[in-house]
Short mmCIF file of C-alpha atoms in Angstrom, two decimals:
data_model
loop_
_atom_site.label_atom_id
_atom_site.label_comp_id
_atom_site.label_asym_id
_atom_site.label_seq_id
_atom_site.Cartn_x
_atom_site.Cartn_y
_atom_site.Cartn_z
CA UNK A 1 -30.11 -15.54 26.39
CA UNK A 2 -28.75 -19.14 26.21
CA UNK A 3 -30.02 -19.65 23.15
CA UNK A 4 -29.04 -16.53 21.99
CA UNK A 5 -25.11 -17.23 22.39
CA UNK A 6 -25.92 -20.82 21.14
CA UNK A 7 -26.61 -19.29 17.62
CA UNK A 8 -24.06 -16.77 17.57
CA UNK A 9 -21.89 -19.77 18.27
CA UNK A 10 -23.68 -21.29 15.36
CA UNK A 11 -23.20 -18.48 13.00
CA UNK A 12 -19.43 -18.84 13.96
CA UNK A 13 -18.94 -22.14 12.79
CA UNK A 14 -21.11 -21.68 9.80
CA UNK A 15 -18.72 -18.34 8.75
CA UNK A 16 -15.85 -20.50 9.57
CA UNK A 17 -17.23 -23.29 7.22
CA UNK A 18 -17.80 -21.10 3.98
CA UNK A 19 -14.35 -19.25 4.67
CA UNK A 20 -12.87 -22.70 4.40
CA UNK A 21 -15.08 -23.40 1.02
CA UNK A 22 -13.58 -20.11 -0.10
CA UNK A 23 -10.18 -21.73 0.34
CA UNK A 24 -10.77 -24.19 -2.34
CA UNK A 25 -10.90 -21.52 -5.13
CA UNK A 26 -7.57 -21.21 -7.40
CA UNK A 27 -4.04 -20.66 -6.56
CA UNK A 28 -4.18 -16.47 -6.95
CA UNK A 29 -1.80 -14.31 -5.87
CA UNK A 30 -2.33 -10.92 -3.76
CA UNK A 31 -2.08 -7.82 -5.03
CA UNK A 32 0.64 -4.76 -4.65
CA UNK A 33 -0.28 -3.31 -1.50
CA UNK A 34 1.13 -0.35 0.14
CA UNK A 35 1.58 0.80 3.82
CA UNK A 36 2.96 3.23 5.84
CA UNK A 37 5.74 2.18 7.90
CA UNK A 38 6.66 4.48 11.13
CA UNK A 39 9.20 2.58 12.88
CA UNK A 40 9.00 -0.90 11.83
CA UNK A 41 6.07 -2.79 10.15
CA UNK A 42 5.59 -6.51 9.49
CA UNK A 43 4.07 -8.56 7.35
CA UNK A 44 3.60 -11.70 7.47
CA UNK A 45 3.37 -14.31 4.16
CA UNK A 46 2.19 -18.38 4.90
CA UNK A 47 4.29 -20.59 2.58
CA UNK A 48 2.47 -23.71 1.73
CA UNK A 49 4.93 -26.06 0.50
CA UNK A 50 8.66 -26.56 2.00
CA UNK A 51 10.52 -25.89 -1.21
CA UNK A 52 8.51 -23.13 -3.00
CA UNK A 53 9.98 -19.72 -4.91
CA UNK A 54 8.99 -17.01 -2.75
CA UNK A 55 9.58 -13.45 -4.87
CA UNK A 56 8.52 -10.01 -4.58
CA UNK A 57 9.82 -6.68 -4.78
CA UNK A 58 9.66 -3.31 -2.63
CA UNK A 59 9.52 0.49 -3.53
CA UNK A 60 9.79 3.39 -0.88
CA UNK A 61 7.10 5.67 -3.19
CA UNK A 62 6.16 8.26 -1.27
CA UNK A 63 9.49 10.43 0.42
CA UNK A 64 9.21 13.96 2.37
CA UNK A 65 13.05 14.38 1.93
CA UNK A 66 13.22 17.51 1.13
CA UNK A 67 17.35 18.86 1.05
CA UNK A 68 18.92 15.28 -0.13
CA UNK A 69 18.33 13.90 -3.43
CA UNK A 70 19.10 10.05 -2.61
CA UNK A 71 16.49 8.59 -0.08
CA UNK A 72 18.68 7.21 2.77
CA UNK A 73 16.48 3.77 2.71
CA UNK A 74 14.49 1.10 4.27
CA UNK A 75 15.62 -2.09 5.37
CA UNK A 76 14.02 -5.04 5.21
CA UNK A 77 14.26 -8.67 6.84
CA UNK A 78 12.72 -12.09 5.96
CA UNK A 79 12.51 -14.29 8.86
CA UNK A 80 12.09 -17.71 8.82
CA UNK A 81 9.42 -19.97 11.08
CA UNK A 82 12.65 -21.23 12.73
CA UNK A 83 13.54 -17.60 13.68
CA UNK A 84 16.29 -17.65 11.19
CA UNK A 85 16.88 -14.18 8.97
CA UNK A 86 16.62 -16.10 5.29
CA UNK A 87 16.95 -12.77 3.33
CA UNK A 88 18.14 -9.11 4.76
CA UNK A 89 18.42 -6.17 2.60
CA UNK A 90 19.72 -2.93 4.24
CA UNK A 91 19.41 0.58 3.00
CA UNK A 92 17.53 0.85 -0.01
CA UNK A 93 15.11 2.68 -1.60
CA UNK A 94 13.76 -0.34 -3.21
CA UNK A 95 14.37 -3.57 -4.23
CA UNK A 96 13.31 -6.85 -5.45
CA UNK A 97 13.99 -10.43 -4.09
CA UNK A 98 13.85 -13.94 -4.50
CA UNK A 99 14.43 -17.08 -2.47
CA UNK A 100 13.57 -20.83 -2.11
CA UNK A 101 12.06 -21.30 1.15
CA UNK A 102 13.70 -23.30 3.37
CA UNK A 103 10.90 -24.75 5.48
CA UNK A 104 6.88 -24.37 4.65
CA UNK A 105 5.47 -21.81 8.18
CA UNK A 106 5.28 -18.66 8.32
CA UNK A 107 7.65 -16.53 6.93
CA UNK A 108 7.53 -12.61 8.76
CA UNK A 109 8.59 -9.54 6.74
CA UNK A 110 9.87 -6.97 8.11
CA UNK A 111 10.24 -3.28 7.01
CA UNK A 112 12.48 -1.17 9.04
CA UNK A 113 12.47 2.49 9.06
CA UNK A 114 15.90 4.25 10.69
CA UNK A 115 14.41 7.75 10.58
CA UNK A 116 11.57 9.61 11.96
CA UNK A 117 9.55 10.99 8.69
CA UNK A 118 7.13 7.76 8.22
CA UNK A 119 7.54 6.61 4.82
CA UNK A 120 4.90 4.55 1.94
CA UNK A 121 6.02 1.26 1.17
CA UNK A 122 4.47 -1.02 -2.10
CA UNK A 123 5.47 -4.24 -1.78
CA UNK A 124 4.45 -7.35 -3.41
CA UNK A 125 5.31 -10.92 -2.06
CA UNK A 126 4.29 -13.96 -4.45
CA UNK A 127 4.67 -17.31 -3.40
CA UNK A 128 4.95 -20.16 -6.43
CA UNK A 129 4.74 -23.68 -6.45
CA UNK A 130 5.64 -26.02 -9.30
CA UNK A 131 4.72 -29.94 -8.29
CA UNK A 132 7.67 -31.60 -8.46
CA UNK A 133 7.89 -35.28 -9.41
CA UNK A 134 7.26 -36.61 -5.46
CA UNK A 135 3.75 -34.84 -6.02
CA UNK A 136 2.97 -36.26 -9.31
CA UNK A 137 4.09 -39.79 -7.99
CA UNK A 138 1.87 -38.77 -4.93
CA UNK A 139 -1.11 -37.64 -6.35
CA UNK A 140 -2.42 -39.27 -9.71
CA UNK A 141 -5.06 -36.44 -10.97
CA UNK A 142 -1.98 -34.79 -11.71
CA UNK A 143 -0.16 -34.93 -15.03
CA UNK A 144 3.19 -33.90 -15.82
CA UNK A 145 1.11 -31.01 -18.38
CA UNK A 146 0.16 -29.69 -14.96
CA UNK A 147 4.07 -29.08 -14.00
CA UNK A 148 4.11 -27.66 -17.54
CA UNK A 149 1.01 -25.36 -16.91
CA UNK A 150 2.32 -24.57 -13.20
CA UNK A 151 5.58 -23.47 -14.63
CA UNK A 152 3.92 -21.27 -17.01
CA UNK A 153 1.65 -19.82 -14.76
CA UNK A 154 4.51 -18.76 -12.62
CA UNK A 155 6.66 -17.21 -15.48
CA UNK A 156 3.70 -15.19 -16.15
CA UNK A 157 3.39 -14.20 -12.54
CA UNK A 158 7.36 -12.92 -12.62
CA UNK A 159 5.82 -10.67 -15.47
CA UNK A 160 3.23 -9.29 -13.44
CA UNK A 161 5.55 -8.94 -11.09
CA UNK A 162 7.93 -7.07 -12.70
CA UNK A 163 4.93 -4.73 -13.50
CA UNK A 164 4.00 -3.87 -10.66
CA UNK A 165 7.48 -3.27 -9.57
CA UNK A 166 7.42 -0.85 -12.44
CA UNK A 167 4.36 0.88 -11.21
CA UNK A 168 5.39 1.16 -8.06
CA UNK A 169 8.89 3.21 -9.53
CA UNK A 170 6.54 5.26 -12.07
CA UNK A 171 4.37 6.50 -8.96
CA UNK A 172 7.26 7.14 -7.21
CA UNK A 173 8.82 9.26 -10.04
CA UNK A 174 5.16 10.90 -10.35
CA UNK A 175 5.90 11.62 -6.80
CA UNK A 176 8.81 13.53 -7.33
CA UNK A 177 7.70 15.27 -10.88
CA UNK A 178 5.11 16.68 -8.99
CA UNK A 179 7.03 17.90 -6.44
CA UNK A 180 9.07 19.42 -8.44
CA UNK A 181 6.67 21.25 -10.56
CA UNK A 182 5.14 22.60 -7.34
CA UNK A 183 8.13 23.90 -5.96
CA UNK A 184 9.65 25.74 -9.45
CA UNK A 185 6.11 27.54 -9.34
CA UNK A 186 6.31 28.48 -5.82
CA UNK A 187 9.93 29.06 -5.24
CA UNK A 188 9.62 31.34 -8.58
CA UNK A 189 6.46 33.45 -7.68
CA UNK A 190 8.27 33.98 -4.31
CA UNK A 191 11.49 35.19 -5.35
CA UNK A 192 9.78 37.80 -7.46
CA UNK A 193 7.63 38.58 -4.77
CA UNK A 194 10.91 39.06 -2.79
CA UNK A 195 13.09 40.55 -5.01
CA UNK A 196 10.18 43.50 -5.35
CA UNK A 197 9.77 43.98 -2.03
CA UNK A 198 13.77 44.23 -1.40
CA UNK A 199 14.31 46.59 -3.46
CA UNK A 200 11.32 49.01 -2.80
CA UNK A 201 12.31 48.98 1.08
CA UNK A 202 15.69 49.90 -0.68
CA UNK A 203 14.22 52.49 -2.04
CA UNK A 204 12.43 53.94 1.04
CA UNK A 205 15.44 53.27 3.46
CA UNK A 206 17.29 55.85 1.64
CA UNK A 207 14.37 58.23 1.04
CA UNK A 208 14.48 58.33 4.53
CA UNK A 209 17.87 58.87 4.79
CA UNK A 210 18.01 61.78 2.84
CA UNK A 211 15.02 63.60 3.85
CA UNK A 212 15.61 63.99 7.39
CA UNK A 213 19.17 64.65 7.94
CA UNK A 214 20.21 66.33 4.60
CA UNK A 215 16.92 68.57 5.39
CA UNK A 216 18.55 69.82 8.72
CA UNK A 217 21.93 69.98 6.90
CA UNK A 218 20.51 72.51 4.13
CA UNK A 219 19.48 75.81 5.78
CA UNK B 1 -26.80 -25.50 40.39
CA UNK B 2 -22.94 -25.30 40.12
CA UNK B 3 -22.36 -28.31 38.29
CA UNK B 4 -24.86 -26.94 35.31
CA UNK B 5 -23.14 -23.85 35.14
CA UNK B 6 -19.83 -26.11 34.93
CA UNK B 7 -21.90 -28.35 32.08
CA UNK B 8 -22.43 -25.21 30.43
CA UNK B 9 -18.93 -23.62 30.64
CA UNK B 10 -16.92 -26.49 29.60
CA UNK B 11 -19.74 -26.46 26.50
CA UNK B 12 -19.09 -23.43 25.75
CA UNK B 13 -15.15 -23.99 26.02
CA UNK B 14 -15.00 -27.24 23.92
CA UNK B 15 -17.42 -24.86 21.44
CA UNK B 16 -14.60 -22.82 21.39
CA UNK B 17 -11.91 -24.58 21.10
CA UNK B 18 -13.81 -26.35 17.87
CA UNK B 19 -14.20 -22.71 16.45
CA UNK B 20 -10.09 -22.19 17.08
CA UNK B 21 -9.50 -25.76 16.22
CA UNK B 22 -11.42 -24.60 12.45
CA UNK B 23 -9.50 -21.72 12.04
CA UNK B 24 -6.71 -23.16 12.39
CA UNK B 25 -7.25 -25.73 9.75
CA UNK B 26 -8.71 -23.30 7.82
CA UNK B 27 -5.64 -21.34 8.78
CA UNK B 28 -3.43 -23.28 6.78
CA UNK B 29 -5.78 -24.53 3.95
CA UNK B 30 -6.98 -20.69 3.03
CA UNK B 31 -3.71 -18.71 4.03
CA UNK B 32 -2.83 -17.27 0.30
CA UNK B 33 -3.05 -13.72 1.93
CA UNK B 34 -1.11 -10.82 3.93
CA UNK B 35 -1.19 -11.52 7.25
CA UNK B 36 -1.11 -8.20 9.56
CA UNK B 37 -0.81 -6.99 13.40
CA UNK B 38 -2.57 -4.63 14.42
CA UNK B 39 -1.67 -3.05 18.17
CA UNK B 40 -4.10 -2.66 20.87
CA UNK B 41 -6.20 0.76 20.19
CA UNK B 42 -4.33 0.97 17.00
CA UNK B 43 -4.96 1.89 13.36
CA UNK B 44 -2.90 0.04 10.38
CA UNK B 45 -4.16 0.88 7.06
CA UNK B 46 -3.32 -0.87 3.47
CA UNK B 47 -3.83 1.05 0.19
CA UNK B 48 -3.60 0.50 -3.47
CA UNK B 49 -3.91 2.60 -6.24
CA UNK B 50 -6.28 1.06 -8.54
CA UNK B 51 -7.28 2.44 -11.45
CA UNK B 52 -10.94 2.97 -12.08
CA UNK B 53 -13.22 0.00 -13.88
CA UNK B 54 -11.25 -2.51 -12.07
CA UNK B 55 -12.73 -5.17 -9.03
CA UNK B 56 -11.69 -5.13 -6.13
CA UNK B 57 -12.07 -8.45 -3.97
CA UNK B 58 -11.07 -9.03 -0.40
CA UNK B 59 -12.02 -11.18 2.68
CA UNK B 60 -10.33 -10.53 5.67
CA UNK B 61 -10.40 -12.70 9.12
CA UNK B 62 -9.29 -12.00 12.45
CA UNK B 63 -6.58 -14.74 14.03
CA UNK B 64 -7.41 -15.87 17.60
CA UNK B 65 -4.45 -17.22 19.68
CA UNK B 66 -4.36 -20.14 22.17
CA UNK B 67 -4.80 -17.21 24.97
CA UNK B 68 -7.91 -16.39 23.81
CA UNK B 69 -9.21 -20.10 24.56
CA UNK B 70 -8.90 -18.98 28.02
CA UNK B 71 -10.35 -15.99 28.43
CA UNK B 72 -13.98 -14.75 26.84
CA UNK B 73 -12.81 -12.24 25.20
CA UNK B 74 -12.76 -12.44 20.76
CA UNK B 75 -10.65 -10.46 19.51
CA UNK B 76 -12.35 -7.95 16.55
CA UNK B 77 -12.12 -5.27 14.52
CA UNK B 78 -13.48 -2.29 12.90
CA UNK B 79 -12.97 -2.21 8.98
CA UNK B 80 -13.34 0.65 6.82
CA UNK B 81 -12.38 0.98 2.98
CA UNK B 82 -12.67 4.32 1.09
CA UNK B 83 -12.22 5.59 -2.10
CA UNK B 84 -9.74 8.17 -3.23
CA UNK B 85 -12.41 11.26 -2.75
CA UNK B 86 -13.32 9.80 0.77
CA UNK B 87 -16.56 8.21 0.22
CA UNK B 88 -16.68 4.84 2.39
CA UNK B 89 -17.31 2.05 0.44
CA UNK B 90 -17.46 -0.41 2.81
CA UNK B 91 -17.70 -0.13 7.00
CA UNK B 92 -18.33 -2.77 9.67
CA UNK B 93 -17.61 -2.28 13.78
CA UNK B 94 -16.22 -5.03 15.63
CA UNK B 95 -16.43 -7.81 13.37
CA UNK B 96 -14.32 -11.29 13.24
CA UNK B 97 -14.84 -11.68 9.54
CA UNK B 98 -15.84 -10.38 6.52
CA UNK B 99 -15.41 -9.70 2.84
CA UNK B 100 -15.90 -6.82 0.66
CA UNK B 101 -16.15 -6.42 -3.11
CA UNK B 102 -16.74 -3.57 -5.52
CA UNK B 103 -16.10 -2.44 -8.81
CA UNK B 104 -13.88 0.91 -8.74
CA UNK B 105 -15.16 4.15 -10.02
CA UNK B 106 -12.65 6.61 -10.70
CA UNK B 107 -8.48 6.71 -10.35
CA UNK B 108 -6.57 6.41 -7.37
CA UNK B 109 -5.96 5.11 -4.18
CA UNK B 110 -8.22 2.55 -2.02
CA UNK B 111 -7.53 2.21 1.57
CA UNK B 112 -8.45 -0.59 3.74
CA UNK B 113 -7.99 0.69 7.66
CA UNK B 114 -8.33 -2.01 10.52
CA UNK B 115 -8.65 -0.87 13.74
CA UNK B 116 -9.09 -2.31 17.59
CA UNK B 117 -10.19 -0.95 20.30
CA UNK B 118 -9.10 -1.57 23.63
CA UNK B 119 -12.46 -1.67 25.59
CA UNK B 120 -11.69 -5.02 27.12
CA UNK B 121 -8.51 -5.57 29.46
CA UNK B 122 -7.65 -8.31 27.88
CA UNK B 123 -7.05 -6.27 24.89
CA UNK B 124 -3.73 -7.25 22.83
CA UNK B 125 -2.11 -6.78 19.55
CA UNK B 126 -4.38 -8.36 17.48
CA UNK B 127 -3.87 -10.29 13.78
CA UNK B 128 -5.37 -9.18 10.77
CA UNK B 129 -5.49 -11.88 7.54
CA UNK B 130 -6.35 -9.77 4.24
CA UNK B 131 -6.45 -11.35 1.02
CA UNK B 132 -6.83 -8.66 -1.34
CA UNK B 133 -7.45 -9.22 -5.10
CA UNK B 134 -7.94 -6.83 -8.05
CA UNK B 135 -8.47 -7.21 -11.37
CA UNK B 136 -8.01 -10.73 -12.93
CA UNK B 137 -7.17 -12.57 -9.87
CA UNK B 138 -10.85 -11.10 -8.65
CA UNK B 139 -12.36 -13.00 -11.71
CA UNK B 140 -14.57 -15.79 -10.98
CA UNK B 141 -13.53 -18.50 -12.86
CA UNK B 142 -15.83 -21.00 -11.47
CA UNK B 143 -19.09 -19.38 -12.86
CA UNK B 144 -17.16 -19.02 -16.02
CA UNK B 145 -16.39 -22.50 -16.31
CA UNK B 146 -19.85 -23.26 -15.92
CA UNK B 147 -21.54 -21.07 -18.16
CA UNK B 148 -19.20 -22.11 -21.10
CA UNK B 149 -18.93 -25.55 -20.17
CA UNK B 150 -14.95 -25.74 -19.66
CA UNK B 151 -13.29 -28.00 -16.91
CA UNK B 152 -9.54 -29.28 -16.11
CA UNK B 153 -7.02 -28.39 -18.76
CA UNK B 154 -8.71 -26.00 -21.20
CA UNK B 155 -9.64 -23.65 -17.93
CA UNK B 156 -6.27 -23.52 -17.04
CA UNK B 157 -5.34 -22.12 -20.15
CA UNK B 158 -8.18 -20.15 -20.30
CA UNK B 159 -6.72 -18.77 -16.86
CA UNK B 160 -3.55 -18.41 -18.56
CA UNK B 161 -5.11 -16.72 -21.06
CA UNK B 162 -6.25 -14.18 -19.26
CA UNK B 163 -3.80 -13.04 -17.45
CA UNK B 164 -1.47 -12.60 -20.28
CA UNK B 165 -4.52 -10.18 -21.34
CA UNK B 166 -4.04 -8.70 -17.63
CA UNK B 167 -0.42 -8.09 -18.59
CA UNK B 168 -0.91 -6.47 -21.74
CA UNK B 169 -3.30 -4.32 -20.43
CA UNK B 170 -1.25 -3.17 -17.37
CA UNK B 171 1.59 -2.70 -19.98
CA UNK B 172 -0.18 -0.09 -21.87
CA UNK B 173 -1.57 1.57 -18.65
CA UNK B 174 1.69 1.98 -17.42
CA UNK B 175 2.91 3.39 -21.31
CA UNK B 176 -0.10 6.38 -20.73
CA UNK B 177 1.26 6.57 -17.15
CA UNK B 178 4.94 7.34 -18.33
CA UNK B 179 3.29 9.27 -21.41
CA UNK B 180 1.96 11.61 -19.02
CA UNK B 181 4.75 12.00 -16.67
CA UNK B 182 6.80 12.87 -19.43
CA UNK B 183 4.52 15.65 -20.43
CA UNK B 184 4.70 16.94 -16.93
CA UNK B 185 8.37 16.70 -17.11
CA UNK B 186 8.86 18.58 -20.37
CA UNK B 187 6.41 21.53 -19.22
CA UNK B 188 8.52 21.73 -15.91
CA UNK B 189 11.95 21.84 -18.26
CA UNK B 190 10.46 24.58 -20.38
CA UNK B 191 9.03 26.85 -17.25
CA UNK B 192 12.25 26.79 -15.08
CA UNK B 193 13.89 27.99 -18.23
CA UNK B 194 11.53 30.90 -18.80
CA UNK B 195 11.29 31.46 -15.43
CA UNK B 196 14.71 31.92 -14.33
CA UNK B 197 14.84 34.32 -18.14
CA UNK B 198 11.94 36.35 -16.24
CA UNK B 199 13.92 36.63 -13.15
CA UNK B 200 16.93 37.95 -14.77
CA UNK B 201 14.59 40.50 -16.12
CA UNK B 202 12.76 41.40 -13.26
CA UNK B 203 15.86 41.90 -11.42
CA UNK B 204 17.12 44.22 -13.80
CA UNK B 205 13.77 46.16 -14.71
CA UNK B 206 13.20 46.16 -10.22
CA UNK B 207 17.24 48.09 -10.47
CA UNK B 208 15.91 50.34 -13.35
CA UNK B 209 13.23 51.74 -11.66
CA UNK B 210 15.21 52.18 -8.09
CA UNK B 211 17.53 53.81 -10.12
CA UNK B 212 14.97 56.24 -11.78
CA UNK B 213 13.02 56.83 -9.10
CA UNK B 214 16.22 57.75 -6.63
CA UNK B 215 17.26 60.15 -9.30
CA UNK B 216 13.90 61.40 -9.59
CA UNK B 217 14.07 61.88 -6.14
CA UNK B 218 17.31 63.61 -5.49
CA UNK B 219 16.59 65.75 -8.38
CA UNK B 220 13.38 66.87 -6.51
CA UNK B 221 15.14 67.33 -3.23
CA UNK B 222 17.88 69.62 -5.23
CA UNK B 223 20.99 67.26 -3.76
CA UNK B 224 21.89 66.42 -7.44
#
């Protein structure tokens, strides 16, 4: 039994250890994720360096709102390690954002839902860092082509962000197409369906009328 | 006989606290990913939608506090990913760690669902680290950069290379997307306009034959 827990333990550390090996591979950012957010959801992003470009962007996509044709929004809130809000946006149905982060920790954010229908949230959070000339002076495998090369990399990654910001508003626009389409097909078949049945219970209603009382009337 | 089981414990606790002491190193070293909380007996679920042909990489690792030094209870998980139609692609029960990878199959979106359970009392919210990767940022550039015999600068660029590739590709992904929206768009344009031409005629065609009929009817009863 003893030994059994000893190499569970074992395994642990031995999971642990490759985990950290995986940390070694490249500087790759994560992908546009989406969740549902009921009441308020956080997230929560580690920023490496103190100093470094943290950008991303939001889109409600997926709305039950079914009378108003603006989505009354979500708000979100970028906190700090400190506890300090660095970045508050109230209200929207999506948005991007950008800021330089203060302090490296870990930054929570926070997506805050004022109404009761849950709603779908993409979001995409990048953090970049360029080495500045401290880490060049600090670290001599690095040249100033790797500032060059860093920089690049992260102009490329405001392109792919910008795309998936894009994809997130063509879902959402899907989203409402759709919707759409449904209800024109719907609403139509139903009105006919109405209007039919309306006017043939006209139609009987005075039958009715006229065949019972005029009947007694006429001798 | 007490002071081996003491021996023991306080092994086991400085075990521990090595384990926590590794994740939290590895904390900060590895944490390029979305860290989320999931509440006691709760469900949180991330999704994506992925189009099909594309990999799909993730590892995800559960975050221990310093309370759980104290107690013996490790906090876990149950993880399971499915595919838009509902077929499970990847489920574990009550696991601390673990990683996942697949190549997707058809259109649509992939949901990752954590969920705890609250067997033990000590149960609390516990923290979920996901780092999810799809398409080029799933590519593994080390095994490339073996096979072809590329280090340092050149596989940066190569890197660079590809994802301006990425780009273009998502570029004309999302030009078929908006292709077909529009399509969908004008075919909703033309029906409400035929429609709402059919329900003016309907209306009047359902007030012919009320009229008919009535007259019809009256004309039977002798009234008219």
């Amino acid at each position: 039994m003893e030994r059994r827990r000893d190499g569970i333990q074992c395994t642990k550390v031995y999971g642990l250890l490759v985990l950290l090996l995986f940390s070694f591979l490249g500087n790759l950012s994560v992908s546009a994720l989406s969740v549902t957010v009921n009441d308020v959801e956080c997230v929560y992003e580690y920023v490496l360096y103190e100093g470094d470009t943290v950008s991303g962007n939001f889109v409600v996509v997926d709305h039950d709102i079914f009378w108003s044709s603006d989505h009354p929004g979500i708000d979100l809130t970028v906190t700090a390690p400190g506890g300090n809000q660095v970045h508050s946006v109230r209200g929207t149905s999506g948005d991007k954002f950008d800021f330089k982060a203060p302090r490296s920790g870990m930054y929570k954010f926070c997506f805050h839902n004022p109404y009761s229908t849950p709603e779908t949230v993409s979001f995409y959070i990048h953090v970049g860092h360029i080495p500045t000339e401290h880490d060049l002076a600090k670290d001599e495998h690095l040249d100033p082509i790797n500032v060059k090369i860093a920089e690049l990399r992260e102009a490329l990654e405001s392109v792919t962000a910008e795309q998936k910001y894009l994809k997130a508003r063509d879902a959402r626009h899907r989203h409402t197409n759709e919707s759409t389409r449904k209800r024109v097909i719907f609403y139509t078949a139903t009105e006919y369906l109405l209007l039919a049945l309306a006017s043939s219970l006209q139609v009987l209603y005075i039958r009715r009328l006229f065949s019972k009382s005029v009947a007694y009337n006429r001798v | 006989m007490g002071r081996k089981k003491d021996g023991k414990m306080s092994a086991f606790r400085a075990e521990k606290f090595l384990v926590f002491m590794l994740f939290l190193f590895g904390m900060v070293l590895r944490a390029k990913g979305v860290w989320l909380e999931i509440p006691k007996s709760g469900i949180k679920c991330l999704f994506e939608d992925i189009r099909k042909s594309v990999v799909v990489m993730a590892d995800y690792y559960v975050f221990w506090d310093e309370d759980y030094l104290n107690t013996n209870y490790t906090p876990r998980v149950s993880v399971k990913v499915t595919s838009p139609y509902g077929n499970a692609v990847h489920h574990q029960e009550n696991v601390t760690h673990g990683q996942f990878a697949f190549t997707t199959s058809e259109d649509g979106s992939y949901m990752a669902c954590f969920s705890t359970e609250s067997s033990h009392d000590g149960g609390k919210a516990v923290t979920v680290g996901i780092e999810w990767k799809t398409g080029i940022a799933a590519k593994d550039w080390e095994s490339v950069a073996k096979k072809e015999h590329v280090e340092g600068l050149e596989l940066e660029l190569r890197k660079l290379e590809g994802v301006v590739e990425a780009i273009r590709e998502n570029l004309i992904y999302l030009k078929s997307r908006e292709a077909d929206m529009r399509e969908v768009s004008e075919r909703t344009n033309a029906r409400v306009a035929w429609f709402s031409i059919i329900s003016l005629g309907v209306c009047v065609a359902v007030s012919l034959v009320q009229v008919v009929h009535l007259k019809h009817f009256f004309e039977k009863k002798k009234l008219i």
